[in-house]
Amino acid sequence: MRGGGDACGSQAGAVSWSRATWRPRPDMGSLSRPSSSASHGNLPHLLLFFLFVGPFNCLASYSRATEILYSLNEGLPAGVLIGSLAEDLRLLPSAGGQDLLSQSPQHSVAERNPPLSFSLASQGLSGQYVTLDNRSGELHTSAQEIDREALCLEGGGGIAWGGSISISSSPSADSCLLLLDVLVLPQEYFRFVKVKIAIRDINDNAPRFPISQISVWVPENAPVNTRLAIEHPAVDPDMGTNGVQTYRLLDYHRMFTLDVEENENGERTPYLIVMGLLDRETQDQYVSIIIAEDGGSPPLIGSATLTIGISDINDNCPLFTDSQINITVYGNATVGTPIAAVQAVDRDLGNNAQITYSYSQKVPQASKDLFHLNENTGVIKLFSKIGGSVLQTHKLTILANGPGCIPAVITALVTIIKVIFRPPEIVPRYIANQIDGIIYLKELEPVNTPIAFFTIRDPEGKYKVNCYLDGEGPFRLLPYKPYSNEYLLETTKPMDYELQQFYEIAIVAWNSEGFQVKKMIKVQLLDDNDNAPVFLQPLVELTIEENNAPNAFLTKLDATDADSGERGQVSYFLGPDAPSYFSLDSVTGILTVSTQLDREEKEKYRYTVRAVDSGKPPQESVATVVITVLDKNDNSPRFINKDFSFFVPENFPGYGEIGVISVTDADTGQNGWVALSVVNQSDIFVIDTGKGLLRAKVSLDREQQSSYTLWVEAVDGGTPPLSSTAKITILLLDINDNPPLVLFPQSNMSYLLVLPSTLPGSLVTEVYAVDKDTGMNAVIAYSIIGRRGPRPESFRIDPKTGNITLEEALLQTDYGLHRLLVKVSDHGYPEPLHSTVMVNLFVNDTVSNESYIENLLRKEPEISIEEKEPQISIEPTHRKAESVSCMPTLVALSVISLSSITFLTGMGIYICLRREKKHHREDENLEVQTSLKGKIDLHMRERKPMDISNI
């Protein structure tokens, strides 16, 4: 059993293992139980082992078993050998024979083939506290220190054989087990071994009290040997003798001792035992240190402050320090004057020390009526005036009563000394108005107004008499010289009825013997009209909605007057700046308006109102009324123009600003907020609600549509909203964006037959073109910029009309095809646009071979371009056909914002004249043009647009 021996030898008793029992498995029939002879053969060796390990208190017993118990101290470092499973399970050959698993000669574990392998059934917590050598089967402590209190006292739990390390806290307080399930392999040597490791406690924790200050209350009448449990005993996580064993006090004050009782669960509770007689009045508190000590070696201690309070009981009664007191009272003493006070002492606390005072039943009722005793304070006061028939000596027996006590007694002897005297005399002589003992003064009387004279004298004639003024008020009493016993009462500052109306003062005279007399003076002030009415609000701010009902209530003015009577009655009047349609009730102060107010006419009214009292003379004050008329949505939006007209050049960029639609709303705020929207054509135009900017979503083309008519709606933000509409006319101004469009000839491949007999000056044909633009952009000029043929200069073109005429008579040499390249140009700005067309003239008597002419036309002509541009005079003439030249002037004037009516009229004139000119040219063509083989009829041919390439 070398493994167990090594563990005990290395740790001095830290590890031990106990007898194990072996239970064969059903499937291990090949393994047999060792014979008794074998056991007897090992007995000497076992005895030698016990002798060797005896000093270390290690006990190891074994048998053929699958359960092994080891034990070790908590807190051991890593690497301490706990035990060898291979040796303790007899898996290695013993000195006397073979091992349990093999019939072969002696082997070590590693020499077996296959070798033995040890492993935990499940890893779990195994690596935390215990490590297992897989080849040797040795168990060692791991790097994680084992804390028995953390494992068992806090973790707890029942025994678990799950194959991993488990923690078991058995019902015994000293038992703390680590449970391991170990597998021995390979299969032919398979064993399932349950290992229990008992963790032994060491004294690594000191006792600790739950609180640092412990209080115990003991009644002062507690008898000797009274036992009081001390709550919050100390706790020690260690077990057994390492736990708390005893308690002691650092100072017993010769009055206490401690005892410890242990209950069935082994818990120890300290008890405080009273060893002497306690008296709270002598000492009400004892403070000591309570110490808890465990049974470890060396022992550890913990401490707390123990305060022992002594609670009071009613063991003391009230006591007087004297048994009798003597009191002297003069016959002229003032009622209510304290004449003496008695006081008893009770050494107890709280309710136990409450004392009440009372007269004994032996005290006569007359004495009780004359002298009042306060039952709580013990003060004796003179309760009534001392008369001539009152006894001169009174014996007052006073009792001090305490709860559950016999009253303490004290006697108070009261001696009354009678005084016979004549008090000083005060003789008044009033200057101010006095009726029935009341002096009446006006509040506006000046300072130092005399009120009365007072003569002060002593009836005995032997005492000096002094006097003074008693009471508060604007008065003073002065000696009136040169007389020694005359005094003047006068005012010291102005008096205000509104602050105080009534004063009560006293003239006090006393002589050298201490006798005094009082003369009460009552002063009543009379009110004057010295206060003007005061408005609660000097500035009254009001609001009212416009379009109010007639006689609408505005507010109730309120002014106060501090004066009394009719002097304080206030009437209300409008100021001179108030409009006539405002009314103010003079009595109630109710302000109304008799007519409807219109905020758009006037938004604020500011005027004054007066508050006048009924005094003589009357006084008044002025307040300002500010009335703000609140807006209602009673005005529709208004456009500054009913109709708006804008001239916009065509091709104006999308979302460019066309113009501003100005609209106003007389209302304010939300009611005056106006939203603009396009009613029709909203797919083309949009308007900026905030700024009123009209924009076109797309670029506009005058040739597609020359004008637009929109309706714009303005809606305000009132409830309900009001709206209005305006008409918007947008006229597009032409720009030169269209070149002339040649309508005739229709093709560069068409031709006309010109007879040789045509006379010079005759109209041969024409070039007819139109321009979609207007004005100067639509004025067309014609010119021949290229010629080819026998004598092409024989033909000329009119730059204005496009008529081509014969200049010279045709000769025999002029027969053939003449080709004229005609440029059609407009007069647009900033750059004119143009188109070209080829005019083909075939000079011959007849057309005998059309294919020949067509072949000539297909050939690309070699024509040199002439740079000379046509010059057209656009000044107006008297000829009807040329009156169209005035149209550019009209268009130019429209560009500079002439009225749209003039523009439209000019357009109409231009179109009419253009049509007349066209008809005139057609009539002339009938004279010079003949059909070629009857195929070309200039009179019947439709002039349709044709595609002509620009050169």
Short mmCIF file of N, CA, C and O in Angstrom, two decimals, residues 483-593:
data_model
loop_
_atom_site.label_atom_id
_atom_site.label_comp_id
_atom_site.label_asym_id
_atom_site.label_seq_id
_atom_site.Cartn_x
_atom_site.Cartn_y
_atom_site.Cartn_z
N TYR A 483 -44.47 124.87 35.86
CA TYR A 483 -45.17 124.17 36.94
C TYR A 483 -44.57 122.78 37.10
O TYR A 483 -44.24 122.10 36.12
N SER A 484 -44.51 122.36 38.37
CA SER A 484 -43.85 121.08 38.65
C SER A 484 -44.80 119.91 38.57
O SER A 484 -44.35 118.77 38.46
N ASN A 485 -46.09 120.12 38.67
CA ASN A 485 -47.03 118.99 38.68
C ASN A 485 -48.01 119.05 37.51
O ASN A 485 -49.08 118.46 37.56
N GLU A 486 -47.67 119.83 36.47
CA GLU A 486 -48.53 119.93 35.28
C GLU A 486 -47.84 119.20 34.10
O GLU A 486 -46.64 119.37 33.87
N TYR A 487 -48.68 118.45 33.37
CA TYR A 487 -48.15 117.68 32.22
C TYR A 487 -49.06 117.90 31.01
O TYR A 487 -50.30 117.98 31.16
N LEU A 488 -48.43 117.98 29.83
CA LEU A 488 -49.17 118.22 28.58
C LEU A 488 -49.10 116.95 27.72
O LEU A 488 -48.02 116.42 27.44
N LEU A 489 -50.28 116.50 27.25
CA LEU A 489 -50.38 115.37 26.31
C LEU A 489 -50.58 115.93 24.91
O LEU A 489 -51.52 116.70 24.68
N GLU A 490 -49.69 115.57 23.98
CA GLU A 490 -49.78 116.08 22.61
C GLU A 490 -49.39 114.96 21.63
O GLU A 490 -48.86 113.91 22.01
N THR A 491 -49.66 115.26 20.31
CA THR A 491 -49.31 114.29 19.26
C THR A 491 -47.85 114.45 18.87
O THR A 491 -47.27 115.54 19.01
N THR A 492 -47.27 113.36 18.35
CA THR A 492 -45.86 113.38 17.94
C THR A 492 -45.65 113.23 16.44
O THR A 492 -44.58 113.54 15.94
N LYS A 493 -46.67 112.78 15.71
CA LYS A 493 -46.55 112.65 14.25
C LYS A 493 -47.95 112.61 13.65
O LYS A 493 -48.94 112.38 14.37
N PRO A 494 -48.08 112.85 12.36
CA PRO A 494 -49.42 112.82 11.74
C PRO A 494 -50.05 111.45 11.93
O PRO A 494 -49.38 110.42 11.90
N MET A 495 -51.36 111.44 12.07
CA MET A 495 -52.11 110.21 12.26
C MET A 495 -52.92 109.91 11.00
O MET A 495 -53.37 110.82 10.32
N ASP A 496 -53.08 108.64 10.76
CA ASP A 496 -53.77 108.18 9.55
C ASP A 496 -54.93 107.30 9.96
O ASP A 496 -54.74 106.23 10.54
N TYR A 497 -56.13 107.75 9.63
CA TYR A 497 -57.33 107.01 9.99
C TYR A 497 -57.34 105.64 9.34
O TYR A 497 -57.83 104.67 9.91
N GLU A 498 -56.79 105.58 8.12
CA GLU A 498 -56.83 104.31 7.39
C GLU A 498 -55.89 103.27 8.00
O GLU A 498 -56.08 102.07 7.80
N LEU A 499 -54.89 103.71 8.74
CA LEU A 499 -53.99 102.77 9.40
C LEU A 499 -54.52 102.35 10.77
O LEU A 499 -54.46 101.17 11.12
N GLN A 500 -55.00 103.29 11.56
CA GLN A 500 -55.53 102.97 12.89
C GLN A 500 -56.53 104.06 13.27
O GLN A 500 -56.25 105.24 13.16
N GLN A 501 -57.71 103.59 13.72
CA GLN A 501 -58.77 104.54 14.04
C GLN A 501 -58.89 104.82 15.55
O GLN A 501 -59.44 105.85 15.94
N PHE A 502 -58.37 103.94 16.37
CA PHE A 502 -58.63 104.07 17.81
C PHE A 502 -57.35 103.78 18.59
O PHE A 502 -56.59 102.86 18.25
N TYR A 503 -57.11 104.59 19.64
CA TYR A 503 -55.95 104.41 20.50
C TYR A 503 -56.43 104.39 21.95
O TYR A 503 -57.39 105.10 22.31
N GLU A 504 -55.77 103.60 22.77
CA GLU A 504 -56.07 103.56 24.20
C GLU A 504 -54.74 103.64 24.95
O GLU A 504 -53.90 102.74 24.82
N ILE A 505 -54.56 104.72 25.71
CA ILE A 505 -53.33 104.94 26.46
C ILE A 505 -53.69 105.21 27.91
O ILE A 505 -54.87 105.34 28.27
N ALA A 506 -52.67 105.27 28.76
CA ALA A 506 -52.91 105.49 30.19
C ALA A 506 -51.86 106.46 30.74
O ALA A 506 -50.69 106.39 30.37
N ILE A 507 -52.31 107.33 31.63
CA ILE A 507 -51.43 108.21 32.39
C ILE A 507 -51.21 107.54 33.74
O ILE A 507 -52.17 107.31 34.49
N VAL A 508 -49.99 107.16 34.04
CA VAL A 508 -49.67 106.42 35.26
C VAL A 508 -48.91 107.37 36.20
O VAL A 508 -47.91 107.97 35.80
N ALA A 509 -49.41 107.46 37.44
CA ALA A 509 -48.73 108.27 38.47
C ALA A 509 -48.39 107.37 39.65
O ALA A 509 -49.19 106.52 40.06
N TRP A 510 -47.19 107.52 40.21
CA TRP A 510 -46.79 106.74 41.38
C TRP A 510 -45.93 107.61 42.30
O TRP A 510 -45.30 108.57 41.85
N ASN A 511 -46.02 107.27 43.60
CA ASN A 511 -45.25 108.04 44.58
C ASN A 511 -44.03 107.26 45.03
O ASN A 511 -43.79 106.12 44.58
N SER A 512 -43.29 107.83 45.91
CA SER A 512 -42.04 107.22 46.35
C SER A 512 -42.25 105.95 47.16
O SER A 512 -41.32 105.19 47.36
N GLU A 513 -43.45 105.74 47.65
CA GLU A 513 -43.75 104.53 48.41
C GLU A 513 -44.14 103.37 47.50
O GLU A 513 -44.42 102.27 47.96
N GLY A 514 -44.15 103.62 46.21
CA GLY A 514 -44.49 102.55 45.27
C GLY A 514 -45.95 102.44 44.95
O GLY A 514 -46.36 101.55 44.19
N PHE A 515 -46.78 103.34 45.49
CA PHE A 515 -48.20 103.30 45.18
C PHE A 515 -48.43 104.06 43.87
O PHE A 515 -47.85 105.13 43.66
N GLN A 516 -49.31 103.48 43.00
CA GLN A 516 -49.54 104.11 41.71
C GLN A 516 -51.03 104.08 41.36
O GLN A 516 -51.81 103.33 41.94
N VAL A 517 -51.36 104.94 40.37
CA VAL A 517 -52.72 105.04 39.88
C VAL A 517 -52.66 105.29 38.38
O VAL A 517 -51.72 105.91 37.87
N LYS A 518 -53.70 104.76 37.66
CA LYS A 518 -53.76 104.90 36.20
C LYS A 518 -55.00 105.68 35.81
O LYS A 518 -56.07 105.49 36.39
N LYS A 519 -54.84 106.53 34.75
CA LYS A 519 -55.97 107.23 34.16
C LYS A 519 -56.01 106.83 32.68
O LYS A 519 -55.12 107.17 31.90
N MET A 520 -57.04 106.08 32.29
CA MET A 520 -57.16 105.60 30.92
C MET A 520 -57.64 106.72 30.01
O MET A 520 -58.58 107.45 30.33
N ILE A 521 -57.01 106.87 28.85
CA ILE A 521 -57.36 107.87 27.86
C ILE A 521 -57.69 107.13 26.55
O ILE A 521 -56.87 106.35 26.05
N LYS A 522 -58.90 107.41 25.98
CA LYS A 522 -59.31 106.81 24.71
C LYS A 522 -59.37 107.91 23.66
O LYS A 522 -59.99 108.95 23.87
N VAL A 523 -58.71 107.64 22.51
CA VAL A 523 -58.63 108.61 21.41
C VAL A 523 -59.24 107.98 20.16
O VAL A 523 -58.82 106.90 19.73
N GLN A 524 -60.23 108.67 19.60
CA GLN A 524 -60.89 108.21 18.37
C GLN A 524 -60.57 109.19 17.26
O GLN A 524 -60.82 110.39 17.38
N LEU A 525 -60.03 108.67 16.13
CA LEU A 525 -59.72 109.53 14.99
C LEU A 525 -60.96 109.71 14.12
O LEU A 525 -61.77 108.78 13.97
N LEU A 526 -61.07 110.89 13.54
CA LEU A 526 -62.15 111.21 12.61
C LEU A 526 -61.57 111.20 11.20
O LEU A 526 -60.50 111.77 10.94
N ASP A 527 -62.32 110.60 10.27
CA ASP A 527 -61.82 110.42 8.90
C ASP A 527 -61.95 111.71 8.11
O ASP A 527 -62.93 112.44 8.22
N ASP A 528 -60.95 111.98 7.24
CA ASP A 528 -60.97 113.05 6.25
C ASP A 528 -60.86 112.43 4.87
O ASP A 528 -60.38 111.30 4.71
N ASN A 529 -61.26 113.21 3.86
CA ASN A 529 -61.17 112.72 2.48
C ASN A 529 -59.74 112.94 1.97
O ASN A 529 -59.48 113.81 1.13
N ASP A 530 -58.84 112.15 2.49
CA ASP A 530 -57.43 112.31 2.15
C ASP A 530 -56.92 111.19 1.25
O ASP A 530 -55.71 111.08 1.02
N ASN A 531 -57.81 110.35 0.75
CA ASN A 531 -57.39 109.25 -0.12
C ASN A 531 -58.19 109.28 -1.40
O ASN A 531 -59.43 109.38 -1.37
N ALA A 532 -57.50 109.23 -2.50
CA ALA A 532 -58.16 109.13 -3.80
C ALA A 532 -58.47 107.65 -4.07
O ALA A 532 -57.82 106.75 -3.53
N PRO A 533 -59.49 107.40 -4.88
CA PRO A 533 -59.75 106.01 -5.24
C PRO A 533 -58.52 105.40 -5.92
O PRO A 533 -57.75 106.09 -6.60
N VAL A 534 -58.35 104.11 -5.75
CA VAL A 534 -57.21 103.38 -6.33
C VAL A 534 -57.74 102.21 -7.14
O VAL A 534 -58.49 101.38 -6.62
N PHE A 535 -57.38 102.19 -8.42
CA PHE A 535 -57.74 101.05 -9.26
C PHE A 535 -56.87 99.85 -8.89
O PHE A 535 -55.67 100.00 -8.60
N LEU A 536 -57.52 98.70 -8.87
CA LEU A 536 -56.76 97.48 -8.60
C LEU A 536 -55.71 97.24 -9.67
O LEU A 536 -54.64 96.70 -9.42
N GLN A 537 -56.03 97.68 -10.92
CA GLN A 537 -55.10 97.56 -12.03
C GLN A 537 -55.02 98.91 -12.73
O GLN A 537 -55.99 99.33 -13.36
N PRO A 538 -53.90 99.60 -12.63
CA PRO A 538 -53.80 100.88 -13.33
C PRO A 538 -53.81 100.73 -14.84
O PRO A 538 -54.13 101.67 -15.55
N LEU A 539 -53.43 99.56 -15.33
CA LEU A 539 -53.50 99.26 -16.76
C LEU A 539 -54.39 98.04 -16.94
O LEU A 539 -54.04 96.94 -16.50
N VAL A 540 -55.53 98.25 -17.56
CA VAL A 540 -56.51 97.17 -17.76
C VAL A 540 -56.39 96.74 -19.22
O VAL A 540 -56.69 97.52 -20.13
N GLU A 541 -55.91 95.52 -19.43
CA GLU A 541 -55.75 94.99 -20.78
C GLU A 541 -56.84 93.97 -21.05
O GLU A 541 -56.99 93.00 -20.31
N LEU A 542 -57.59 94.20 -22.14
CA LEU A 542 -58.74 93.37 -22.48
C LEU A 542 -58.60 92.88 -23.90
O LEU A 542 -57.90 93.50 -24.72
N THR A 543 -59.29 91.79 -24.20
CA THR A 543 -59.38 91.29 -25.57
C THR A 543 -60.83 90.97 -25.87
O THR A 543 -61.59 90.55 -24.99
N ILE A 544 -61.22 91.18 -27.13
CA ILE A 544 -62.57 90.85 -27.58
C ILE A 544 -62.49 90.50 -29.05
O ILE A 544 -61.70 91.08 -29.81
N GLU A 545 -63.26 89.52 -29.46
CA GLU A 545 -63.28 89.14 -30.86
C GLU A 545 -64.08 90.16 -31.66
O GLU A 545 -65.07 90.71 -31.18
N GLU A 546 -63.61 90.40 -32.86
CA GLU A 546 -64.33 91.32 -33.72
C GLU A 546 -65.71 90.74 -34.07
O GLU A 546 -65.99 89.56 -33.84
N ASN A 547 -66.56 91.61 -34.62
CA ASN A 547 -67.94 91.24 -34.97
C ASN A 547 -68.72 90.83 -33.73
O ASN A 547 -69.54 89.92 -33.77
N ASN A 548 -68.41 91.47 -32.63
CA ASN A 548 -69.09 91.15 -31.38
C ASN A 548 -70.54 91.59 -31.42
O ASN A 548 -70.96 92.41 -32.26
N ALA A 549 -71.32 91.05 -30.48
CA ALA A 549 -72.73 91.45 -30.38
C ALA A 549 -72.81 92.85 -29.78
O ALA A 549 -71.95 93.28 -29.02
N PRO A 550 -73.83 93.61 -30.12
CA PRO A 550 -73.99 94.95 -29.54
C PRO A 550 -74.11 94.87 -28.01
O PRO A 550 -74.64 93.90 -27.46
N ASN A 551 -73.61 95.92 -27.36
CA ASN A 551 -73.63 96.03 -25.90
C ASN A 551 -72.91 94.85 -25.24
O ASN A 551 -73.33 94.34 -24.20
N ALA A 552 -71.82 94.41 -25.86
CA ALA A 552 -71.06 93.28 -25.33
C ALA A 552 -70.32 93.71 -24.06
O ALA A 552 -69.79 94.82 -23.97
N PHE A 553 -70.30 92.80 -23.09
CA PHE A 553 -69.61 93.03 -21.83
C PHE A 553 -68.11 92.93 -22.04
O PHE A 553 -67.62 91.99 -22.67
N LEU A 554 -67.38 93.92 -21.51
CA LEU A 554 -65.93 93.90 -21.62
C LEU A 554 -65.26 93.52 -20.31
O LEU A 554 -64.49 92.58 -20.24
N THR A 555 -65.57 94.27 -19.24
CA THR A 555 -64.99 93.98 -17.94
C THR A 555 -65.71 94.78 -16.88
O THR A 555 -66.54 95.65 -17.20
N LYS A 556 -65.38 94.50 -15.65
CA LYS A 556 -65.91 95.28 -14.53
C LYS A 556 -64.72 95.93 -13.83
O LYS A 556 -63.86 95.26 -13.29
N LEU A 557 -64.68 97.25 -13.91
CA LEU A 557 -63.61 98.00 -13.27
C LEU A 557 -63.85 98.05 -11.77
O LEU A 557 -64.99 98.10 -11.31
N ASP A 558 -62.77 98.01 -11.02
CA ASP A 558 -62.89 98.00 -9.57
C ASP A 558 -61.84 98.92 -8.99
O ASP A 558 -60.64 98.75 -9.21
N ALA A 559 -62.31 99.93 -8.27
CA ALA A 559 -61.42 100.86 -7.57
C ALA A 559 -61.86 100.93 -6.11
O ALA A 559 -63.06 100.86 -5.80
N THR A 560 -60.91 101.07 -5.22
CA THR A 560 -61.22 101.14 -3.79
C THR A 560 -60.76 102.49 -3.25
O THR A 560 -59.80 103.10 -3.76
N ASP A 561 -61.46 102.92 -2.19
CA ASP A 561 -61.11 104.17 -1.53
C ASP A 561 -61.00 103.88 -0.04
O ASP A 561 -61.95 103.38 0.58
N ALA A 562 -59.84 104.18 0.52
CA ALA A 562 -59.60 103.84 1.92
C ALA A 562 -60.40 104.71 2.88
O ALA A 562 -60.48 104.38 4.08
N ASP A 563 -60.97 105.77 2.39
CA ASP A 563 -61.76 106.62 3.28
C ASP A 563 -63.06 105.93 3.63
O ASP A 563 -63.48 104.97 2.98
N SER A 564 -63.70 106.44 4.68
CA SER A 564 -64.92 105.82 5.18
C SER A 564 -66.13 106.65 4.74
O SER A 564 -66.01 107.79 4.28
N GLY A 565 -67.29 106.03 4.91
CA GLY A 565 -68.54 106.73 4.61
C GLY A 565 -68.64 107.09 3.15
O GLY A 565 -68.13 106.40 2.27
N GLU A 566 -69.35 108.23 2.90
CA GLU A 566 -69.54 108.65 1.52
C GLU A 566 -68.22 109.09 0.89
O GLU A 566 -68.10 109.13 -0.34
N ARG A 567 -67.22 109.41 1.70
CA ARG A 567 -65.91 109.74 1.14
C ARG A 567 -65.26 108.56 0.45
O ARG A 567 -64.35 108.72 -0.36
N GLY A 568 -65.71 107.36 0.79
CA GLY A 568 -65.15 106.18 0.16
C GLY A 568 -66.01 105.60 -0.94
O GLY A 568 -65.67 104.56 -1.49
N GLN A 569 -67.14 106.27 -1.27
CA GLN A 569 -68.00 105.80 -2.36
C GLN A 569 -67.40 106.24 -3.69
O GLN A 569 -67.08 107.41 -3.88
N VAL A 570 -67.26 105.30 -4.62
CA VAL A 570 -66.55 105.53 -5.87
C VAL A 570 -67.53 105.49 -7.03
O VAL A 570 -68.41 104.61 -7.10
N SER A 571 -67.41 106.46 -7.95
CA SER A 571 -68.15 106.47 -9.22
C SER A 571 -67.15 106.39 -10.36
O SER A 571 -66.01 106.85 -10.24
N TYR A 572 -67.62 105.82 -11.50
CA TYR A 572 -66.73 105.56 -12.63
C TYR A 572 -67.19 106.36 -13.84
O TYR A 572 -68.40 106.47 -14.13
N PHE A 573 -66.20 106.92 -14.58
CA PHE A 573 -66.49 107.72 -15.76
C PHE A 573 -65.45 107.43 -16.82
O PHE A 573 -64.28 107.13 -16.52
N LEU A 574 -65.90 107.55 -18.11
CA LEU A 574 -64.96 107.40 -19.22
C LEU A 574 -64.16 108.68 -19.38
O LEU A 574 -64.65 109.79 -19.14
N GLY A 575 -62.91 108.50 -19.84
CA GLY A 575 -62.06 109.65 -20.10
C GLY A 575 -62.47 110.33 -21.40
O GLY A 575 -63.22 109.78 -22.23
N PRO A 576 -61.99 111.53 -21.64
CA PRO A 576 -62.37 112.27 -22.86
C PRO A 576 -61.87 111.60 -24.13
O PRO A 576 -62.38 111.89 -25.21
N ASP A 577 -60.87 110.75 -24.05
CA ASP A 577 -60.33 110.10 -25.24
C ASP A 577 -61.04 108.80 -25.58
O ASP A 577 -60.65 108.10 -26.52
N ALA A 578 -62.08 108.44 -24.83
CA ALA A 578 -62.78 107.18 -25.10
C ALA A 578 -63.75 107.37 -26.26
O ALA A 578 -64.47 108.37 -26.31
N PRO A 579 -63.78 106.44 -27.22
CA PRO A 579 -64.76 106.54 -28.31
C PRO A 579 -66.18 106.49 -27.76
O PRO A 579 -66.45 105.94 -26.69
N SER A 580 -67.09 107.05 -28.55
CA SER A 580 -68.46 107.22 -28.07
C SER A 580 -69.21 105.91 -27.94
O SER A 580 -70.21 105.83 -27.23
N TYR A 581 -68.74 104.87 -28.64
CA TYR A 581 -69.48 103.61 -28.61
C TYR A 581 -69.06 102.73 -27.44
O TYR A 581 -69.47 101.58 -27.36
N PHE A 582 -68.25 103.22 -26.53
CA PHE A 582 -67.96 102.53 -25.28
C PHE A 582 -68.76 103.16 -24.16
O PHE A 582 -68.91 104.39 -24.10
N SER A 583 -69.29 102.33 -23.26
CA SER A 583 -70.12 102.80 -22.15
C SER A 583 -69.56 102.24 -20.85
O SER A 583 -69.09 101.09 -20.79
N LEU A 584 -69.66 103.07 -19.78
CA LEU A 584 -69.16 102.67 -18.47
C LEU A 584 -70.22 103.03 -17.44
O LEU A 584 -70.59 104.21 -17.30
N ASP A 585 -70.74 102.03 -16.73
CA ASP A 585 -71.74 102.27 -15.69
C ASP A 585 -71.05 102.94 -14.51
O ASP A 585 -70.08 102.41 -13.96
N SER A 586 -71.56 104.09 -14.11
CA SER A 586 -70.88 104.88 -13.07
C SER A 586 -70.94 104.22 -11.70
O SER A 586 -70.10 104.49 -10.85
N VAL A 587 -71.93 103.37 -11.47
CA VAL A 587 -72.09 102.74 -10.15
C VAL A 587 -71.36 101.40 -10.09
O VAL A 587 -70.57 101.13 -9.19
N THR A 588 -71.63 100.55 -11.08
CA THR A 588 -71.08 99.19 -11.03
C THR A 588 -69.69 99.10 -11.65
O THR A 588 -68.96 98.16 -11.38
N GLY A 589 -69.32 100.08 -12.50
CA GLY A 589 -68.02 100.01 -13.17
C GLY A 589 -67.98 99.02 -14.31
O GLY A 589 -66.89 98.64 -14.75
N ILE A 590 -69.16 98.61 -14.82
CA ILE A 590 -69.20 97.64 -15.92
C ILE A 590 -68.95 98.38 -17.22
O ILE A 590 -69.65 99.35 -17.55
N LEU A 591 -67.95 97.91 -18.00
CA LEU A 591 -67.56 98.52 -19.27
C LEU A 591 -68.13 97.68 -20.39
O LEU A 591 -67.93 96.46 -20.44
N THR A 592 -68.85 98.33 -21.34
CA THR A 592 -69.46 97.63 -22.47
C THR A 592 -69.14 98.40 -23.74
O THR A 592 -68.72 99.55 -23.71
N VAL A 593 -69.36 97.73 -24.88
CA VAL A 593 -69.22 98.36 -26.20
C VAL A 593 -70.54 98.18 -26.92
O VAL A 593 -71.11 97.09 -26.97
#
